mmCIF file of C-alpha atoms and ligand atoms in Angstrom:
data_model
loop_
_atom_site.group_PDB
_atom_site.id
_atom_site.type_symbol
_atom_site.label_atom_id
_atom_site.label_comp_id
_atom_site.label_asym_id
_atom_site.label_seq_id
_atom_site.Cartn_x
_atom_site.Cartn_y
_atom_site.Cartn_z
ATOM 1 C CA MET A 1 120.441 119.986 119.080
ATOM 2 C CA THR A 2 121.576 117.789 121.935
ATOM 3 C CA PHE A 3 123.153 114.461 121.194
ATOM 4 C CA ARG A 4 126.268 113.603 123.148
ATOM 5 C CA ALA A 5 126.554 109.878 122.449
ATOM 6 C CA ARG A 6 129.583 108.453 120.659
ATOM 7 C CA HIS A 7 127.863 105.113 119.987
ATOM 8 C CA LEU A 8 124.246 104.029 119.945
ATOM 9 C CA LEU A 9 124.360 100.929 122.129
ATOM 10 C CA GLY A 10 121.104 101.191 124.024
ATOM 11 C CA ILE A 11 118.292 103.504 125.060
ATOM 12 C CA GLU A 12 119.548 103.207 128.621
ATOM 13 C CA HIS A 13 122.431 105.559 127.743
ATOM 14 C CA LEU A 14 120.235 108.276 126.186
ATOM 15 C CA ALA A 15 118.708 111.222 128.031
ATOM 16 C CA PRO A 16 115.186 112.444 127.152
ATOM 17 C CA ASP A 17 116.582 115.494 125.309
ATOM 18 C CA GLU A 18 118.772 113.234 123.157
ATOM 19 C CA ILE A 19 115.758 111.065 122.319
ATOM 20 C CA ARG A 20 113.844 114.190 121.303
ATOM 21 C CA THR A 21 116.758 115.321 119.130
ATOM 22 C CA VAL A 22 116.713 112.008 117.229
ATOM 23 C CA LEU A 23 112.946 112.183 116.705
ATOM 24 C CA ASP A 24 113.010 115.814 115.558
ATOM 25 C CA LEU A 25 115.816 115.226 113.068
ATOM 26 C CA ALA A 26 114.100 112.034 111.861
ATOM 27 C CA GLU A 27 111.035 114.137 110.964
ATOM 28 C CA SER A 28 113.091 115.984 108.358
ATOM 29 C CA TYR A 29 114.244 112.649 106.944
ATOM 30 C CA VAL A 30 110.651 111.381 106.740
ATOM 31 C CA GLU A 31 110.045 114.348 104.463
ATOM 32 C CA LEU A 32 113.190 113.692 102.409
ATOM 33 C CA ASN A 33 112.221 110.033 101.984
ATOM 34 C CA GLN A 34 108.912 111.029 100.430
ATOM 35 C CA ARG A 35 110.625 112.984 97.648
ATOM 36 C CA THR A 36 111.576 111.505 94.294
ATOM 37 C CA VAL A 37 115.209 112.415 94.858
ATOM 38 C CA LYS A 38 116.071 111.052 98.305
ATOM 39 C CA ARG A 39 119.571 112.393 98.757
ATOM 40 C CA SER A 40 121.554 114.115 101.445
ATOM 41 C CA ASP A 41 125.306 114.317 101.824
ATOM 42 C CA ALA A 42 125.370 113.992 105.627
ATOM 43 C CA LEU A 43 127.582 110.885 105.384
ATOM 44 C CA ALA A 44 129.340 111.724 102.112
ATOM 45 C CA GLY A 45 132.778 110.134 101.973
ATOM 46 C CA MET A 46 132.095 107.998 105.029
ATOM 47 C CA THR A 47 132.106 104.191 105.115
ATOM 48 C CA GLN A 48 129.348 102.228 106.820
ATOM 49 C CA ILE A 49 129.702 98.494 107.430
ATOM 50 C CA ASN A 50 126.683 96.380 108.372
ATOM 51 C CA MET A 51 127.586 93.215 110.261
ATOM 52 C CA PHE A 52 124.587 90.982 110.962
ATOM 53 C CA PHE A 53 125.368 87.829 112.902
ATOM 54 C CA GLU A 54 121.637 87.040 113.095
ATOM 55 C CA ASN A 55 118.990 86.974 110.372
ATOM 56 C CA SER A 56 117.315 90.220 109.561
ATOM 57 C CA THR A 57 115.155 91.546 106.765
ATOM 58 C CA ARG A 58 113.792 94.949 107.632
ATOM 59 C CA THR A 59 116.480 96.162 110.010
ATOM 60 C CA GLN A 60 119.350 95.394 107.648
ATOM 61 C CA ALA A 61 117.520 96.745 104.580
ATOM 62 C CA SER A 62 116.576 99.837 106.532
ATOM 63 C CA PHE A 63 120.136 100.571 107.699
ATOM 64 C CA GLU A 64 121.448 99.983 104.176
ATOM 65 C CA LEU A 65 118.947 102.352 102.585
ATOM 66 C CA ALA A 66 119.498 104.911 105.343
ATOM 67 C CA GLY A 67 123.261 104.943 104.740
ATOM 68 C CA LYS A 68 122.904 105.146 100.960
ATOM 69 C CA ARG A 69 120.405 108.000 101.123
ATOM 70 C CA LEU A 70 122.888 109.914 103.282
ATOM 71 C CA GLY A 71 125.644 109.354 100.726
ATOM 72 C CA ALA A 72 127.794 106.834 102.645
ATOM 73 C CA ASP A 73 129.640 103.939 101.031
ATOM 74 C CA VAL A 74 127.746 101.006 102.495
ATOM 75 C CA MET A 75 129.063 97.476 102.741
ATOM 76 C CA ASN A 76 126.993 94.526 103.965
ATOM 77 C CA MET A 77 129.290 91.962 105.437
ATOM 78 C CA SER A 78 127.849 88.572 104.802
ATOM 79 C CA VAL A 79 128.679 86.792 108.022
ATOM 80 C CA ALA A 80 127.609 83.413 106.598
ATOM 81 C CA HIS A 81 130.568 83.595 104.208
ATOM 82 C CA SER A 82 133.014 85.364 106.472
ATOM 83 C CA SER A 83 135.892 84.111 108.581
ATOM 84 C CA VAL A 84 133.517 84.036 111.549
ATOM 85 C CA LYS A 85 132.375 80.680 110.214
ATOM 86 C CA LYS A 86 136.015 79.557 110.178
ATOM 87 C CA GLY A 87 136.290 80.238 113.898
ATOM 88 C CA GLU A 88 137.540 83.839 113.983
ATOM 89 C CA THR A 89 136.320 85.573 117.129
ATOM 90 C CA LEU A 90 134.066 88.569 117.110
ATOM 91 C CA ILE A 91 136.924 90.762 118.312
ATOM 92 C CA ASP A 92 139.319 89.554 115.579
ATOM 93 C CA THR A 93 136.688 90.293 112.966
ATOM 94 C CA ALA A 94 136.116 93.718 114.468
ATOM 95 C CA LEU A 95 139.819 94.544 114.524
ATOM 96 C CA THR A 96 140.185 93.434 110.898
ATOM 97 C CA LEU A 97 137.332 95.678 109.860
ATOM 98 C CA ASN A 98 138.651 98.505 112.025
ATOM 99 C CA ALA A 99 141.889 98.447 110.060
ATOM 100 C CA MET A 100 139.852 99.296 106.944
ATOM 101 C CA HIS A 101 138.801 102.599 108.593
ATOM 102 C CA PRO A 102 135.018 102.380 108.655
ATOM 103 C CA ASP A 103 133.208 105.359 110.178
ATOM 104 C CA LEU A 104 130.014 103.590 111.196
ATOM 105 C CA LEU A 105 129.624 99.970 112.191
ATOM 106 C CA VAL A 106 126.086 98.563 112.459
ATOM 107 C CA VAL A 107 126.039 95.291 114.388
ATOM 108 C CA ARG A 108 123.426 92.667 115.221
ATOM 109 C CA HIS A 109 124.524 89.747 117.383
ATOM 110 C CA PRO A 110 122.723 86.909 119.206
ATOM 111 C CA ALA A 111 124.674 87.501 122.458
ATOM 112 C CA SER A 112 123.563 90.253 124.846
ATOM 113 C CA GLY A 113 126.489 92.616 125.437
ATOM 114 C CA ALA A 114 128.444 91.587 122.312
ATOM 115 C CA VAL A 115 127.919 94.954 120.625
ATOM 116 C CA ASP A 116 129.117 96.902 123.690
ATOM 117 C CA LEU A 117 132.232 94.760 123.800
ATOM 118 C CA LEU A 118 132.929 95.398 120.146
ATOM 119 C CA ALA A 119 132.451 99.156 120.559
ATOM 120 C CA GLN A 120 135.347 99.181 123.033
ATOM 121 C CA LYS A 121 137.723 97.785 120.417
ATOM 122 C CA VAL A 122 137.124 100.018 117.394
ATOM 123 C CA ASN A 123 137.676 103.677 116.479
ATOM 124 C CA CYS A 124 134.384 104.256 114.686
ATOM 125 C CA ALA A 125 130.830 104.845 115.865
ATOM 126 C CA VAL A 126 128.952 101.615 116.623
ATOM 127 C CA LEU A 127 125.186 101.185 116.312
ATOM 128 C CA ASN A 128 123.451 98.305 118.023
ATOM 129 C CA ALA A 129 120.967 96.682 115.606
ATOM 130 C CA GLY A 130 119.914 94.184 118.289
ATOM 131 C CA ASP A 131 122.004 92.192 120.778
ATOM 132 C CA GLY A 132 120.402 89.055 122.179
ATOM 133 C CA ARG A 133 117.591 89.896 124.580
ATOM 134 C CA HIS A 134 119.303 93.097 125.655
ATOM 135 C CA GLU A 135 118.532 96.148 123.478
ATOM 136 C CA HIS A 136 117.358 97.220 120.028
ATOM 137 C CA PRO A 137 117.593 100.994 120.351
ATOM 138 C CA THR A 138 116.669 102.037 116.797
ATOM 139 C CA GLN A 139 113.490 99.933 117.038
ATOM 140 C CA ALA A 140 112.393 101.784 120.195
ATOM 141 C CA LEU A 141 113.206 105.138 118.569
ATOM 142 C CA LEU A 142 111.245 104.318 115.410
ATOM 143 C CA ASP A 143 108.354 103.120 117.569
ATOM 144 C CA ALA A 144 108.492 106.392 119.496
ATOM 145 C CA LEU A 145 108.402 108.408 116.263
ATOM 146 C CA THR A 146 105.456 106.344 114.991
ATOM 147 C CA ILE A 147 103.581 106.901 118.270
ATOM 148 C CA ARG A 148 104.391 110.625 118.351
ATOM 149 C CA ARG A 149 103.080 111.097 114.806
ATOM 150 C CA ALA A 150 99.901 109.110 115.472
ATOM 151 C CA LYS A 151 99.117 110.520 118.920
ATOM 152 C CA GLY A 152 100.696 113.953 118.702
ATOM 153 C CA ARG A 153 102.890 113.325 121.755
ATOM 154 C CA ILE A 154 105.174 110.778 123.378
ATOM 155 C CA GLN A 155 104.283 111.531 127.012
ATOM 156 C CA ARG A 156 101.402 110.588 129.302
ATOM 157 C CA LEU A 157 100.171 107.733 127.144
ATOM 158 C CA THR A 158 99.073 104.289 128.287
ATOM 159 C CA VAL A 159 101.087 101.791 126.280
ATOM 160 C CA ALA A 160 100.388 98.050 126.447
ATOM 161 C CA ILE A 161 103.275 95.799 125.394
ATOM 162 C CA CYS A 162 101.919 92.304 124.831
ATOM 163 C CA GLY A 163 103.253 88.794 124.376
ATOM 164 C CA ASP A 164 106.720 87.339 124.627
ATOM 165 C CA ILE A 165 108.287 90.001 126.841
ATOM 166 C CA ALA A 166 110.932 87.671 128.313
ATOM 167 C CA HIS A 167 112.794 87.081 125.040
ATOM 168 C CA SER A 168 112.318 90.504 123.540
ATOM 169 C CA ARG A 169 114.981 93.197 123.181
ATOM 170 C CA VAL A 170 112.278 95.295 121.489
ATOM 171 C CA ALA A 171 110.188 95.200 124.672
ATOM 172 C CA ARG A 172 113.213 96.043 126.799
ATOM 173 C CA SER A 173 114.286 99.074 124.746
ATOM 174 C CA ASN A 174 110.695 100.311 124.484
ATOM 175 C CA LEU A 175 110.171 99.917 128.202
ATOM 176 C CA ILE A 176 113.217 102.056 128.922
ATOM 177 C CA LEU A 177 112.352 104.716 126.351
ATOM 178 C CA LEU A 178 108.671 104.996 127.246
ATOM 179 C CA GLY A 179 109.584 105.121 130.933
ATOM 180 C CA LYS A 180 112.089 107.954 130.352
ATOM 181 C CA MET A 181 109.377 109.891 128.511
ATOM 182 C CA GLU A 182 106.921 109.425 131.406
ATOM 183 C CA ASN A 183 104.326 107.090 129.972
ATOM 184 C CA ARG A 184 102.259 104.489 131.768
ATOM 185 C CA ILE A 185 103.406 101.047 130.707
ATOM 186 C CA ARG A 186 101.454 97.808 130.955
ATOM 187 C CA LEU A 187 103.047 94.457 130.196
ATOM 188 C CA ILE A 188 100.642 91.686 129.213
ATOM 189 C CA GLY A 189 101.564 88.046 128.672
ATOM 190 C CA PRO A 190 101.606 84.589 130.206
ATOM 191 C CA PRO A 191 103.714 84.416 133.399
ATOM 192 C CA THR A 192 106.103 82.006 131.593
ATOM 193 C CA LEU A 193 106.975 84.794 129.124
ATOM 194 C CA MET A 194 107.294 87.568 131.727
ATOM 195 C CA PRO A 195 110.813 88.254 133.034
ATOM 196 C CA SER A 196 111.057 88.209 136.808
ATOM 197 C CA GLY A 197 111.272 91.538 138.571
ATOM 198 C CA VAL A 198 109.611 93.637 135.845
ATOM 199 C CA ALA A 199 107.044 95.023 138.250
ATOM 200 C CA ASP A 200 109.979 96.731 140.035
ATOM 201 C CA LEU A 201 110.655 98.725 136.860
ATOM 202 C CA GLY A 202 107.503 100.713 137.469
ATOM 203 C CA CYS A 203 105.200 98.989 134.995
ATOM 204 C CA GLU A 204 101.952 97.156 135.602
ATOM 205 C CA VAL A 205 101.898 93.432 134.789
ATOM 206 C CA TYR A 206 98.823 91.507 133.552
ATOM 207 C CA ASP A 207 98.152 88.009 132.295
ATOM 208 C CA ASP A 208 94.722 88.894 130.942
ATOM 209 C CA MET A 209 94.459 90.885 127.693
ATOM 210 C CA ARG A 210 91.051 92.350 128.515
ATOM 211 C CA GLU A 211 92.248 93.819 131.816
ATOM 212 C CA GLY A 212 95.593 94.940 130.497
ATOM 213 C CA LEU A 213 94.252 96.605 127.351
ATOM 214 C CA LEU A 214 91.602 98.631 129.179
ATOM 215 C CA ASP A 215 91.874 102.253 127.978
ATOM 216 C CA ALA A 216 95.258 101.757 126.318
ATOM 217 C CA ASP A 217 96.310 104.386 123.748
ATOM 218 C CA VAL A 218 98.892 102.135 122.111
ATOM 219 C CA VAL A 219 98.879 98.336 121.745
ATOM 220 C CA MET A 220 102.296 96.950 120.891
ATOM 221 C CA MET A 221 102.340 93.276 119.937
ATOM 222 C CA LEU A 222 105.468 91.114 120.007
ATOM 223 C CA ARG A 223 106.465 88.051 118.044
ATOM 224 C CA LEU A 224 106.677 84.739 119.867
ATOM 225 C CA GLN A 225 110.468 84.339 119.699
ATOM 226 C CA LYS A 226 110.548 80.583 119.220
ATOM 227 C CA GLU A 227 114.244 80.609 118.353
ATOM 228 C CA ARG A 228 115.001 81.828 121.880
ATOM 229 C CA MET A 229 112.790 79.219 123.578
ATOM 230 C CA ASP A 230 114.014 75.839 124.624
ATOM 231 C CA GLY A 231 110.628 74.161 125.089
ATOM 232 C CA GLY A 232 107.399 74.454 127.138
ATOM 233 C CA PHE A 233 106.701 78.214 127.340
ATOM 234 C CA ILE A 234 103.182 77.984 125.887
ATOM 235 C CA PRO A 235 100.698 75.082 125.772
ATOM 236 C CA SER A 236 100.019 75.453 122.025
ATOM 237 C CA GLU A 237 99.904 78.265 119.454
ATOM 238 C CA ARG A 238 96.145 77.833 119.194
ATOM 239 C CA GLU A 239 95.688 78.283 122.925
ATOM 240 C CA TYR A 240 98.111 81.225 122.905
ATOM 241 C CA TYR A 241 96.152 82.962 120.133
ATOM 242 C CA HIS A 242 92.940 82.426 122.032
ATOM 243 C CA ARG A 243 94.288 84.052 125.205
ATOM 244 C CA PHE A 244 96.878 86.547 123.962
ATOM 245 C CA GLY A 245 96.436 86.973 120.207
ATOM 246 C CA LEU A 246 95.188 90.450 119.326
ATOM 247 C CA ASP A 247 91.901 90.470 117.419
ATOM 248 C CA ALA A 248 89.149 93.056 116.971
ATOM 249 C CA GLU A 249 87.307 91.815 120.042
ATOM 250 C CA LYS A 250 90.241 92.190 122.434
ATOM 251 C CA LEU A 251 91.223 95.506 120.854
ATOM 252 C CA GLY A 252 87.697 96.680 121.751
ATOM 253 C CA PHE A 253 88.887 97.018 125.385
ATOM 254 C CA ALA A 254 91.513 99.601 124.431
ATOM 255 C CA LYS A 255 90.628 103.227 123.645
ATOM 256 C CA GLU A 256 88.518 103.731 120.543
ATOM 257 C CA ASP A 257 91.415 105.399 118.748
ATOM 258 C CA ALA A 258 94.143 103.047 120.030
ATOM 259 C CA ILE A 259 96.834 102.187 117.490
ATOM 260 C CA VAL A 260 98.202 98.700 116.855
ATOM 261 C CA MET A 261 101.947 98.129 116.447
ATOM 262 C CA HIS A 262 104.235 95.165 115.709
ATOM 263 C CA PRO A 263 107.996 95.289 115.029
ATOM 264 C CA GLY A 264 107.810 92.441 112.517
ATOM 265 C CA PRO A 265 108.233 89.759 111.413
ATOM 266 C CA MET A 266 104.661 88.794 112.345
ATOM 267 C CA ASN A 267 103.234 85.367 113.036
ATOM 268 C CA ARG A 268 99.729 85.998 111.716
ATOM 269 C CA GLY A 269 97.152 83.968 113.611
ATOM 270 C CA VAL A 270 99.553 83.433 116.533
ATOM 271 C CA GLU A 271 100.066 86.824 118.209
ATOM 272 C CA ILE A 272 97.897 88.924 115.890
ATOM 273 C CA ASP A 273 94.924 88.509 113.598
ATOM 274 C CA GLY A 274 96.036 88.989 109.991
ATOM 275 C CA GLU A 275 93.118 91.230 109.035
ATOM 276 C CA LEU A 276 93.669 93.535 111.996
ATOM 277 C CA ALA A 277 97.374 93.807 111.137
ATOM 278 C CA ASP A 278 96.372 95.034 107.656
ATOM 279 C CA ASP A 279 93.615 97.392 108.836
ATOM 280 C CA ILE A 280 94.986 100.820 107.963
ATOM 281 C CA ASN A 281 92.500 102.476 110.318
ATOM 282 C CA ARG A 282 94.056 100.785 113.356
ATOM 283 C CA SER A 283 97.427 99.328 112.409
ATOM 284 C CA VAL A 284 100.543 101.509 112.027
ATOM 285 C CA ILE A 285 102.799 98.559 111.216
ATOM 286 C CA GLN A 286 103.737 99.893 107.775
ATOM 287 C CA ASP A 287 104.386 103.350 109.275
ATOM 288 C CA GLN A 288 106.850 101.703 111.665
ATOM 289 C CA VAL A 289 108.819 100.396 108.679
ATOM 290 C CA GLU A 290 108.765 103.828 107.037
ATOM 291 C CA MET A 291 109.865 105.562 110.264
ATOM 292 C CA GLY A 292 112.652 102.991 110.601
ATOM 293 C CA VAL A 293 114.578 104.378 107.654
ATOM 294 C CA ALA A 294 114.175 107.994 108.815
ATOM 295 C CA VAL A 295 115.182 107.229 112.409
ATOM 296 C CA ARG A 296 118.277 105.316 111.296
ATOM 297 C CA MET A 297 119.247 108.220 109.043
ATOM 298 C CA ALA A 298 118.902 110.576 112.006
ATOM 299 C CA CYS A 299 120.945 108.338 114.328
ATOM 300 C CA MET A 300 123.771 107.910 111.834
ATOM 301 C CA ASP A 301 123.769 111.619 110.967
ATOM 302 C CA LEU A 302 124.059 112.587 114.661
ATOM 303 C CA LEU A 303 126.788 110.039 115.377
ATOM 304 C CA ALA A 304 128.709 111.185 112.293
ATOM 305 C CA ARG A 305 128.586 114.802 113.512
ATOM 306 C CA ASN A 306 130.028 113.752 116.871
ATOM 307 C CA LEU A 307 132.665 111.637 115.166
ATOM 308 C CA ARG A 308 133.767 114.541 112.952
ATOM 309 C CA ALA A 309 133.904 116.870 115.950
ATOM 310 C CA GLU A 310 135.974 114.357 117.933
ATOM 311 C CA ARG A 311 138.405 113.826 115.075
ATOM 312 C CA GLY A 312 138.640 117.566 114.605
ATOM 313 C CA ARG A 313 139.577 118.000 118.270
ATOM 314 C CA GLN A 314 142.128 115.198 118.029
ATOM 315 C CA ALA A 315 143.709 116.758 114.920
ATOM 316 C CA ALA A 316 143.856 120.157 116.622
ATOM 317 C CA GLY A 317 145.442 118.538 119.689
ATOM 318 C CA VAL A 318 148.138 116.964 117.547
ATOM 319 C CA MET A 319 148.966 120.276 115.897
ATOM 320 C CA VAL A 320 149.348 122.222 119.161
HETATM 321 C C1 NCD B 1 112.819 92.367 116.086
HETATM 322 C C2 NCD B 1 114.197 91.853 116.483
HETATM 323 O O1 NCD B 1 114.940 91.384 115.655
HETATM 324 O O2 NCD B 1 114.473 91.972 117.658
HETATM 325 N N1 NCD B 1 112.626 92.534 114.727
HETATM 326 C C3 NCD B 1 113.051 93.668 114.113
HETATM 327 O O3 NCD B 1 114.131 94.156 114.321
HETATM 328 N N2 NCD B 1 112.183 94.254 113.271
HETATM 329 C C4 NCD B 1 111.739 91.587 116.694
HETATM 330 C C5 NCD B 1 111.602 90.146 116.339
HETATM 331 O O4 NCD B 1 112.483 89.535 115.748
HETATM 332 O O5 NCD B 1 110.552 89.593 116.692
#
């Protein structure tokens, strides 16, 4: 097993063999999660703190369940009631928590780079649960596991990522991961929602769903991130749905066995047709949620192993 990372801050820091290690270990956790007794002691005795400075339903629930199933003591820090609201800085909060000796810190923050900064100040392993528009590494890993299970591989696939690319950390992390694993990536969306310079990253860019979806193996839809928009990105939601919303007709341009993905939460009738999202023959959206728990278990297990090894080396160094 190869996994050298001390923190999980972004896909950009992972090598293809490390990505494969996460996915392979996650497979064993998928199996564990289907049992009646879902218990491992990989994190027994360890403390995991979840700090979410932005709203989250599935990611926070998924990290909490993952930690509990691995036997960690899990604490959800409610940021709404914390000293952060009284003006304490992110770093002060981190140092306060650090003094309580957590082993794993799971952080979501609206500012890109905030999680990296925090990781430099603490002694535990830090997992990025989404920082601004930057990265959301566990989402890309769970998407990769979902794709690998549905398609039998995570190489040489044509993957279309559609919608609000500009505001999406999910798109960014997926782009990096799928690129590292040698897939063909197409980005589809209105030019106003396409970050500049993406074509230089080696992906093809389209503003027409029919052209972009042609022969795609995987169709990944994104939420319109209205909270990150400050006005005029789209004419109207109705117009957006007409041009970029995924429905059965547009999906007809992709391969016959193409799968449909969405990280959630979905705006039904805006970026995706509600019936298609629920169609278990095409949509793997519920599988993504299931894979999320397994992937987060694998990531925390691997980081905990590295943390134990590092502390072991430090202890040995002190004794010499
Ligand atoms: C994503 C996020 O928060 O970046 N959601 C998630 O983690 N499941 C995508 C989104 O909010 O649209």
